[in-house]
Amino acid sequence: MSETTFPLAKVAISLDDRSYDIHIGQDLLSRSDTWDHLPKAQTAMIVTNETIAPLYEDALRRAICPHYKQVHTVVLPDGEAHKNWQTLNLIFDALLSKGCDRKTVLFALGGGVVGDMTGFAAASYMRGVPFVQVPTTLLSQVDSSVGGKTAINHPLGKNMIGAFYQPVRVVCDLSTLRTLPGRELSAGLAEVIKYGPIADMAFLDWIESNTDALMAQDPAVLAHAVQRSCEIKAWVVGQDEREAGLRAILNFGHTFGHAIEAGLGFGVWLHGEAVGCGMVMAAELSHRLGLVDAALVARLKALIVRAGLPVRGPVIDAADNAGHYIDHMRLDKKSVGGDIQFVVLDGPGKATVRGAPDAMVRDVINTCCA
C-alpha cells in the first residue's frame, strides 16, 4: 500500500429505512465492488457536467457497467448559474427519451450543483427513483452530498425549490480532489471550517494546525477533514433530518452567504466563498448579541483568510447595500413571517438560531462589506 492510499472509511447516516453509508477512500470510483449491493435495476443514468465528464465519466461507467444492462449519461452545463429549471429538465428529457423506469438508479457525478439537481430529479421522476451521490469536490464531499437536501435556485433565492430526498449511498473518492482547482479547494474549506465553531472546537484546533497541509492537498489530512466533517453532519442529520430545529445550525454563515450569491448573481462568487464571508458576518453578529467574545471572531476571521477565502462582503447596492442584503435574507428558508432568523454562535462550539434587530444587522453588514 502506498503512502497516499488509505483504507475505506464508512460513516453511517442513521435514518431508519432511509439509512445509508458514506464511503470515504482513495480510488473508489473506478472499483466495481464500490457499487455492490445497490438497488437492483436494469438501467443506470450518470448525471455529470461538461467539466467532470472528461475526467471521470468513463471510469465510473466502466465500474458500474457490470451491475446494469444499460448505462446512459447526461452531461449538464457547469456552474451555479445553471442550477435552474432549464438544466433540471435536461435530466428529465434524458430519462424519458431513454425509457428509464422507476427502478433506474441515478449517479450524481460532480460537485454540489450536480448533486443537488440529480437528487431533485430523482425525488421527482416517477415520484421517486434511487440515486447515488459521487461528489468530486471538497465542498460536496463534506457537505452538500450528505443529508438529502436537493434543490434548484430561483433568481430571488438560493435552493428555494427542492425536496428532502436521501441518496442510497455517498461515495467520496478522495483521489478526485487531485484535479480540484485551488479556488474550489478553498471554497470547500469554508464548509470544513464551519463544523468547528458550531459543534467541535477540537476540530477547529486541528484545522488551524493543518491549514497549510489542507491547502497543499495533503492526502492524509484531507481524508481526516472529510471524515470528521461527515461524522459531524451525520450526527446532526440523524437527529433532525428535515431541519425542524438542530439541523439549521449547519447553515452557519449561509444566511449572509446566500444573500451575496443571489445579490451578485449566482456563480459570481462560489458558494464556499460566500459562506466563508458569511461566517465572518455571522460571528460578528454573535459578538454584538453578547454571545461570544471578540477573540473568537478574530480567530475565525484569521482562519478564513488563511484558507484563501474573502472576509469582506461585496457592495451589491451602493445606495443601500445593507437593505439589499436584508431583502434577500428575508427570503431565507429559516425566516418566519418575514423575520430573519440567523445561525449565531452561542459560545465556542455551540450554535443556535435566533433573530436580531434590523439596526444591528445593518451595522454588521456595513462593517463587514468592502
GROMACS .gro file of C-alpha atoms in nm:
model
  370
    1MET     CA    1   0.000   0.000   0.000
    2SER     CA    2   0.143   0.338  -0.100
    3GLU     CA    3   0.162   0.625   0.143
    4THR     CA    4  -0.124   0.801  -0.035
    5THR     CA    5  -0.361   0.503  -0.020
    6PHE     CA    6  -0.598   0.481   0.273
    7PRO     CA    7  -0.833   0.209   0.388
    8LEU     CA    8  -1.201   0.262   0.325
    9ALA     CA    9  -1.380   0.454   0.600
   10LYS     CA   10  -1.754   0.442   0.639
   11VAL     CA   11  -1.976   0.694   0.814
   12ALA     CA   12  -2.335   0.586   0.876
   13ILE     CA   13  -2.635   0.813   0.830
   14SER     CA   14  -2.898   0.662   1.062
   15LEU     CA   15  -3.249   0.741   0.934
   16ASP     CA   16  -3.448   0.418   0.984
   17ASP     CA   17  -3.540   0.278   0.641
   18ARG     CA   18  -3.360   0.568   0.471
   19SER     CA   19  -3.025   0.493   0.633
   20TYR     CA   20  -2.711   0.472   0.419
   21ASP     CA   21  -2.333   0.484   0.438
   22ILE     CA   22  -2.081   0.741   0.325
   23HIS     CA   23  -1.779   0.561   0.179
   24ILE     CA   24  -1.453   0.758   0.205
   25GLY     CA   25  -1.124   0.650   0.048
   26GLN     CA   26  -0.883   0.670  -0.241
   27ASP     CA   27  -0.958   0.539  -0.592
   28LEU     CA   28  -1.309   0.418  -0.505
   29LEU     CA   29  -1.484   0.544  -0.814
   30SER     CA   30  -1.318   0.304  -1.057
   31ARG     CA   31  -1.365  -0.011  -0.846
   32SER     CA   32  -1.661  -0.231  -0.937
   33ASP     CA   33  -1.703  -0.353  -0.579
   34THR     CA   34  -1.766   0.004  -0.464
   35TRP     CA   35  -2.105  -0.028  -0.631
   36ASP     CA   36  -2.207  -0.367  -0.490
   37HIS     CA   37  -2.539  -0.401  -0.304
   38LEU     CA   38  -2.714  -0.103  -0.458
   39PRO     CA   39  -3.083  -0.135  -0.555
   40LYS     CA   40  -3.133  -0.380  -0.841
   41ALA     CA   41  -3.211  -0.224  -1.177
   42GLN     CA   42  -3.170  -0.281  -1.548
   43THR     CA   43  -3.066   0.077  -1.618
   44ALA     CA   44  -2.844   0.345  -1.466
   45MET     CA   45  -2.808   0.710  -1.561
   46ILE     CA   46  -2.490   0.907  -1.487
   47VAL     CA   47  -2.560   1.277  -1.442
   48THR     CA   48  -2.247   1.489  -1.468
   49ASN     CA   49  -2.128   1.817  -1.618
   50GLU     CA   50  -1.905   1.927  -1.901
   51THR     CA   51  -1.604   1.978  -1.673
   52ILE     CA   52  -1.621   1.648  -1.484
   53ALA     CA   53  -1.735   1.421  -1.769
   54PRO     CA   54  -1.394   1.413  -1.948
   55LEU     CA   55  -1.218   1.337  -1.618
   56TYR     CA   56  -1.427   1.067  -1.452
   57GLU     CA   57  -1.734   0.965  -1.653
   58ASP     CA   58  -1.558   0.683  -1.839
   59ALA     CA   59  -1.408   0.534  -1.521
   60LEU     CA   60  -1.744   0.539  -1.343
   61ARG     CA   61  -1.919   0.391  -1.645
   62ARG     CA   62  -1.672   0.101  -1.663
   63ALA     CA   63  -1.706   0.037  -1.291
   64ILE     CA   64  -2.086   0.026  -1.283
   65CYS     CA   65  -2.141  -0.149  -1.619
   66PRO     CA   66  -2.116  -0.498  -1.463
   67HIS     CA   67  -2.415  -0.408  -1.244
   68TYR     CA   68  -2.651  -0.277  -1.514
   69LYS     CA   69  -2.755  -0.382  -1.864
   70GLN     CA   70  -2.766  -0.021  -1.982
   71VAL     CA   71  -2.575   0.283  -1.859
   72HIS     CA   72  -2.669   0.623  -2.001
   73THR     CA   73  -2.511   0.963  -1.941
   74VAL     CA   74  -2.644   1.316  -1.945
   75VAL     CA   75  -2.390   1.600  -1.942
   76LEU     CA   76  -2.506   1.932  -1.797
   77PRO     CA   77  -2.353   2.277  -1.833
   78ASP     CA   78  -2.120   2.359  -1.543
   79GLY     CA   79  -2.176   2.620  -1.277
   80GLU     CA   80  -2.416   2.762  -1.022
   81ALA     CA   81  -2.571   2.986  -1.290
   82HIS     CA   82  -2.718   2.669  -1.448
   83LYS     CA   83  -2.883   2.534  -1.133
   84ASN     CA   84  -3.232   2.605  -1.265
   85TRP     CA   85  -3.546   2.458  -1.424
   86GLN     CA   86  -3.396   2.456  -1.773
   87THR     CA   87  -3.100   2.243  -1.670
   88LEU     CA   88  -3.312   2.020  -1.447
   89ASN     CA   89  -3.531   1.945  -1.749
   90LEU     CA   90  -3.227   1.814  -1.937
   91ILE     CA   91  -3.218   1.529  -1.683
   92PHE     CA   92  -3.589   1.457  -1.725
   93ASP     CA   93  -3.551   1.473  -2.105
   94ALA     CA   94  -3.273   1.214  -2.090
   95LEU     CA   95  -3.463   0.983  -1.855
   96LEU     CA   96  -3.778   0.991  -2.066
   97SER     CA   97  -3.606   0.965  -2.403
   98LYS     CA   98  -3.416   0.655  -2.284
   99GLY     CA   99  -3.731   0.494  -2.145
  100CYS     CA  100  -3.596   0.484  -1.790
  101ASP     CA  101  -3.830   0.321  -1.539
  102ARG     CA  102  -3.888   0.377  -1.168
  103LYS     CA  103  -3.607   0.139  -1.073
  104THR     CA  104  -3.344   0.327  -1.271
  105VAL     CA  105  -3.054   0.434  -1.049
  106LEU     CA  106  -2.916   0.785  -1.097
  107PHE     CA  107  -2.549   0.857  -1.024
  108ALA     CA  108  -2.465   1.220  -0.942
  109LEU     CA  109  -2.104   1.262  -1.058
  110GLY     CA  110  -1.979   1.611  -0.980
  111GLY     CA  111  -1.995   1.889  -0.726
  112GLY     CA  112  -2.280   2.034  -0.528
  113VAL     CA  113  -2.475   2.168  -0.825
  114VAL     CA  114  -2.481   1.828  -0.997
  115GLY     CA  115  -2.563   1.653  -0.670
  116ASP     CA  116  -2.849   1.887  -0.579
  117MET     CA  117  -3.008   1.870  -0.924
  118THR     CA  118  -2.968   1.495  -0.960
  119GLY     CA  119  -3.125   1.444  -0.618
  120PHE     CA  120  -3.416   1.670  -0.705
  121ALA     CA  121  -3.464   1.489  -1.034
  122ALA     CA  122  -3.453   1.153  -0.852
  123ALA     CA  123  -3.710   1.274  -0.599
  124SER     CA  124  -3.942   1.388  -0.877
  125TYR     CA  125  -3.905   1.135  -1.162
  126MET     CA  126  -4.190   0.887  -1.143
  127ARG     CA  127  -4.234   1.019  -0.785
  128GLY     CA  128  -3.901   0.883  -0.673
  129VAL     CA  129  -3.614   0.673  -0.806
  130PRO     CA  130  -3.293   0.576  -0.621
  131PHE     CA  131  -2.980   0.785  -0.659
  132VAL     CA  132  -2.617   0.770  -0.554
  133GLN     CA  133  -2.400   1.070  -0.470
  134VAL     CA  134  -2.048   1.062  -0.619
  135PRO     CA  135  -1.913   1.402  -0.510
  136THR     CA  136  -1.593   1.521  -0.677
  137THR     CA  137  -1.531   1.849  -0.493
  138LEU     CA  138  -1.429   1.904  -0.134
  139LEU     CA  139  -1.737   2.113  -0.065
  140SER     CA  140  -1.972   1.843  -0.192
  141GLN     CA  141  -1.785   1.567  -0.008
  142VAL     CA  142  -1.804   1.740   0.330
  143ASP     CA  143  -2.147   1.897   0.298
  144SER     CA  144  -2.388   1.904   0.006
  145SER     CA  145  -2.382   1.533  -0.085
  146VAL     CA  146  -2.474   1.430   0.270
  147GLY     CA  147  -2.816   1.462   0.426
  148GLY     CA  148  -3.065   1.457   0.140
  149LYS     CA  149  -3.116   1.826   0.066
  150THR     CA  150  -3.191   1.865  -0.306
  151ALA     CA  151  -3.287   2.184  -0.485
  152ILE     CA  152  -3.253   2.432  -0.767
  153ASN     CA  153  -3.215   2.808  -0.742
  154HIS     CA  154  -3.468   3.080  -0.816
  155PRO     CA  155  -3.349   3.425  -0.925
  156LEU     CA  156  -3.480   3.561  -0.594
  157GLY     CA  157  -3.322   3.299  -0.369
  158LYS     CA  158  -3.084   3.007  -0.348
  159ASN     CA  159  -3.215   2.649  -0.314
  160MET     CA  160  -3.572   2.772  -0.274
  161ILE     CA  161  -3.729   2.494  -0.484
  162GLY     CA  162  -3.646   2.137  -0.387
  163ALA     CA  163  -3.713   1.837  -0.166
  164PHE     CA  164  -3.565   1.632   0.114
  165TYR     CA  165  -3.467   1.306  -0.056
  166GLN     CA  166  -3.192   1.078   0.070
  167PRO     CA  167  -2.941   0.900  -0.157
  168VAL     CA  168  -2.887   0.527  -0.118
  169ARG     CA  169  -2.510   0.575  -0.089
  170VAL     CA  170  -2.246   0.850  -0.090
  171VAL     CA  171  -1.902   0.768  -0.232
  172CYS     CA  172  -1.631   1.022  -0.152
  173ASP     CA  173  -1.337   0.927  -0.373
  174LEU     CA  174  -1.057   1.141  -0.236
  175SER     CA  175  -0.849   1.089  -0.549
  176THR     CA  176  -1.091   1.315  -0.742
  177LEU     CA  177  -0.968   1.607  -0.532
  178ARG     CA  178  -0.634   1.591  -0.716
  179THR     CA  179  -0.792   1.771  -1.012
  180LEU     CA  180  -0.965   2.032  -0.796
  181PRO     CA  181  -0.862   2.393  -0.878
  182GLY     CA  182  -0.726   2.596  -0.589
  183ARG     CA  183  -1.027   2.827  -0.578
  184GLU     CA  184  -1.262   2.529  -0.546
  185LEU     CA  185  -1.045   2.379  -0.274
  186SER     CA  186  -1.069   2.699  -0.071
  187ALA     CA  187  -1.444   2.706  -0.125
  188GLY     CA  188  -1.468   2.356   0.018
  189LEU     CA  189  -1.259   2.450   0.319
  190ALA     CA  190  -1.528   2.701   0.417
  191GLU     CA  191  -1.767   2.414   0.485
  192VAL     CA  192  -1.495   2.222   0.672
  193ILE     CA  193  -1.417   2.522   0.892
  194LYS     CA  194  -1.788   2.569   0.966
  195TYR     CA  195  -1.809   2.249   1.171
  196GLY     CA  196  -1.559   2.369   1.431
  197PRO     CA  197  -1.726   2.678   1.580
  198ILE     CA  198  -2.075   2.525   1.567
  199ALA     CA  199  -2.001   2.176   1.703
  200ASP     CA  200  -1.639   2.077   1.773
  201MET     CA  201  -1.374   2.320   1.893
  202ALA     CA  202  -1.113   2.041   1.897
  203PHE     CA  203  -1.173   2.003   1.523
  204LEU     CA  204  -1.127   2.380   1.485
  205ASP     CA  205  -0.793   2.347   1.665
  206TRP     CA  206  -0.697   2.066   1.425
  207ILE     CA  207  -0.795   2.272   1.120
  208GLU     CA  208  -0.584   2.563   1.239
  209SER     CA  209  -0.286   2.332   1.289
  210ASN     CA  210  -0.331   2.171   0.948
  211THR     CA  211  -0.444   2.459   0.727
  212ASP     CA  212  -0.117   2.464   0.530
  213ALA     CA  213  -0.140   2.088   0.470
  214LEU     CA  214  -0.503   2.122   0.362
  215MET     CA  215  -0.413   2.398   0.119
  216ALA     CA  216  -0.133   2.177  -0.015
  217GLN     CA  217  -0.386   1.894  -0.061
  218ASP     CA  218  -0.202   1.652   0.165
  219PRO     CA  219  -0.399   1.328   0.112
  220ALA     CA  220  -0.398   1.206   0.473
  221VAL     CA  221  -0.501   1.545   0.607
  222LEU     CA  222  -0.781   1.582   0.350
  223ALA     CA  223  -0.901   1.233   0.441
  224HIS     CA  224  -0.939   1.328   0.805
  225ALA     CA  225  -1.109   1.657   0.718
  226VAL     CA  226  -1.366   1.479   0.502
  227GLN     CA  227  -1.430   1.201   0.753
  228ARG     CA  228  -1.468   1.428   1.057
  229SER     CA  229  -1.691   1.671   0.867
  230CYS     CA  230  -1.914   1.383   0.756
  231GLU     CA  231  -1.927   1.244   1.110
  232ILE     CA  232  -2.049   1.575   1.249
  233LYS     CA  233  -2.305   1.621   0.974
  234ALA     CA  234  -2.424   1.260   1.012
  235TRP     CA  235  -2.480   1.318   1.384
  236VAL     CA  236  -2.684   1.633   1.317
  237VAL     CA  237  -2.888   1.491   1.029
  238GLY     CA  238  -2.959   1.172   1.226
  239GLN     CA  239  -3.133   1.386   1.489
  240ASP     CA  240  -3.311   1.631   1.259
  241GLU     CA  241  -3.348   1.509   0.901
  242ARG     CA  242  -3.585   1.783   0.783
  243GLU     CA  243  -3.433   2.081   0.959
  244ALA     CA  244  -3.708   2.127   1.216
  245GLY     CA  245  -3.454   2.252   1.469
  246LEU     CA  246  -3.097   2.134   1.528
  247ARG     CA  247  -3.003   2.086   1.162
  248ALA     CA  248  -3.038   2.458   1.100
  249ILE     CA  249  -2.703   2.514   1.275
  250LEU     CA  250  -2.536   2.368   0.966
  251ASN     CA  251  -2.638   2.691   0.792
  252PHE     CA  252  -2.388   2.898   0.991
  253GLY     CA  253  -2.277   3.177   0.756
  254HIS     CA  254  -2.528   3.074   0.492
  255THR     CA  255  -2.795   3.339   0.551
  256PHE     CA  256  -2.547   3.616   0.473
  257GLY     CA  257  -2.372   3.398   0.213
  258HIS     CA  258  -2.687   3.320   0.017
  259ALA     CA  259  -2.766   3.693   0.005
  260ILE     CA  260  -2.425   3.751  -0.152
  261GLU     CA  261  -2.479   3.477  -0.411
  262ALA     CA  262  -2.828   3.589  -0.508
  263GLY     CA  263  -2.742   3.960  -0.496
  264LEU     CA  264  -2.438   3.932  -0.722
  265GLY     CA  265  -2.596   3.671  -0.949
  266PHE     CA  266  -2.539   3.301  -0.899
  267GLY     CA  267  -2.190   3.190  -0.992
  268VAL     CA  268  -2.008   3.523  -0.950
  269TRP     CA  269  -1.886   3.411  -0.608
  270LEU     CA  270  -1.853   3.040  -0.538
  271HIS     CA  271  -2.085   2.908  -0.269
  272GLY     CA  272  -1.796   2.841  -0.032
  273GLU     CA  273  -1.656   3.190  -0.085
  274ALA     CA  274  -1.991   3.341   0.009
  275VAL     CA  275  -2.021   3.111   0.311
  276GLY     CA  276  -1.669   3.197   0.429
  277CYS     CA  277  -1.750   3.567   0.422
  278GLY     CA  278  -2.094   3.496   0.567
  279MET     CA  279  -1.936   3.320   0.866
  280VAL     CA  280  -1.739   3.636   0.945
  281MET     CA  281  -2.064   3.834   0.939
  282ALA     CA  282  -2.248   3.575   1.149
  283ALA     CA  283  -1.965   3.565   1.403
  284GLU     CA  284  -1.964   3.944   1.424
  285LEU     CA  285  -2.340   3.938   1.481
  286SER     CA  286  -2.291   3.675   1.752
  287HIS     CA  287  -2.043   3.907   1.924
  288ARG     CA  288  -2.276   4.206   1.908
  289LEU     CA  289  -2.551   3.992   2.060
  290GLY     CA  290  -2.316   3.924   2.352
  291LEU     CA  291  -2.283   3.552   2.280
  292VAL     CA  292  -1.909   3.526   2.202
  293ASP     CA  293  -1.606   3.744   2.263
  294ALA     CA  294  -1.414   3.941   2.003
  295ALA     CA  295  -1.122   3.699   2.025
  296LEU     CA  296  -1.328   3.414   1.877
  297VAL     CA  297  -1.446   3.639   1.593
  298ALA     CA  298  -1.086   3.739   1.517
  299ARG     CA  299  -0.969   3.376   1.537
  300LEU     CA  300  -1.232   3.260   1.290
  301LYS     CA  301  -1.163   3.550   1.055
  302ALA     CA  302  -0.790   3.478   1.055
  303LEU     CA  303  -0.852   3.113   0.970
  304ILE     CA  304  -1.084   3.202   0.683
  305VAL     CA  305  -0.816   3.434   0.544
  306ARG     CA  306  -0.558   3.153   0.568
  307ALA     CA  307  -0.795   2.928   0.373
  308GLY     CA  308  -0.785   3.174   0.084
  309LEU     CA  309  -1.140   3.298   0.129
  310PRO     CA  310  -1.283   3.652   0.124
  311VAL     CA  311  -1.375   3.807   0.458
  312ARG     CA  312  -1.529   4.130   0.331
  313GLY     CA  313  -1.864   4.120   0.158
  314PRO     CA  314  -1.927   4.285  -0.177
  315VAL     CA  315  -2.120   4.607  -0.218
  316ILE     CA  316  -2.425   4.490  -0.410
  317ASP     CA  317  -2.613   4.821  -0.399
  318ALA     CA  318  -2.421   5.143  -0.342
  319ALA     CA  319  -2.737   5.331  -0.244
  320ASP     CA  320  -2.847   5.089   0.032
  321ASN     CA  321  -2.619   4.789   0.049
  322ALA     CA  322  -2.744   4.665   0.385
  323GLY     CA  323  -3.103   4.699   0.272
  324HIS     CA  324  -3.027   4.491  -0.036
  325TYR     CA  325  -2.877   4.215   0.178
  326ILE     CA  326  -3.172   4.222   0.417
  327ASP     CA  327  -3.425   4.200   0.132
  328HIS     CA  328  -3.257   3.881   0.011
  329MET     CA  329  -3.225   3.741   0.364
  330ARG     CA  330  -3.598   3.782   0.427
  331LEU     CA  331  -3.644   3.510   0.163
  332ASP     CA  332  -3.419   3.272   0.357
  333LYS     CA  333  -3.589   2.939   0.436
  334LYS     CA  334  -3.537   2.994   0.810
  335SER     CA  335  -3.731   3.323   0.805
  336VAL     CA  336  -4.061   3.320   0.992
  337GLY     CA  337  -4.330   3.569   0.895
  338GLY     CA  338  -4.070   3.786   0.725
  339ASP     CA  339  -3.848   3.791   1.035
  340ILE     CA  340  -3.493   3.681   0.953
  341GLN     CA  341  -3.355   3.402   1.169
  342PHE     CA  342  -2.977   3.381   1.192
  343VAL     CA  343  -2.750   3.094   1.289
  344VAL     CA  344  -2.526   3.250   1.552
  345LEU     CA  345  -2.257   3.116   1.780
  346ASP     CA  346  -2.386   3.055   2.133
  347GLY     CA  347  -2.039   3.016   2.277
  348PRO     CA  348  -1.739   2.820   2.145
  349GLY     CA  349  -1.851   2.500   1.973
  350LYS     CA  350  -2.220   2.581   2.005
  351ALA     CA  351  -2.473   2.743   1.777
  352THR     CA  352  -2.834   2.849   1.792
  353VAL     CA  353  -3.095   3.014   1.569
  354ARG     CA  354  -3.241   3.349   1.666
  355GLY     CA  355  -3.343   3.687   1.537
  356ALA     CA  356  -3.157   4.015   1.569
  357PRO     CA  357  -3.260   4.383   1.548
  358ASP     CA  358  -3.252   4.518   1.193
  359ALA     CA  359  -3.034   4.809   1.303
  360MET     CA  360  -2.774   4.568   1.442
  361VAL     CA  361  -2.783   4.356   1.126
  362ARG     CA  362  -2.742   4.667   0.911
  363ASP     CA  363  -2.442   4.775   1.115
  364VAL     CA  364  -2.282   4.431   1.083
  365ILE     CA  365  -2.327   4.437   0.706
  366ASN     CA  366  -2.191   4.789   0.673
  367THR     CA  367  -1.891   4.699   0.891
  368CYS     CA  368  -1.815   4.375   0.707
  369CYS     CA  369  -1.860   4.493   0.349
  370ALA     CA  370  -1.594   4.645   0.127
   0.00000   0.00000   0.00000
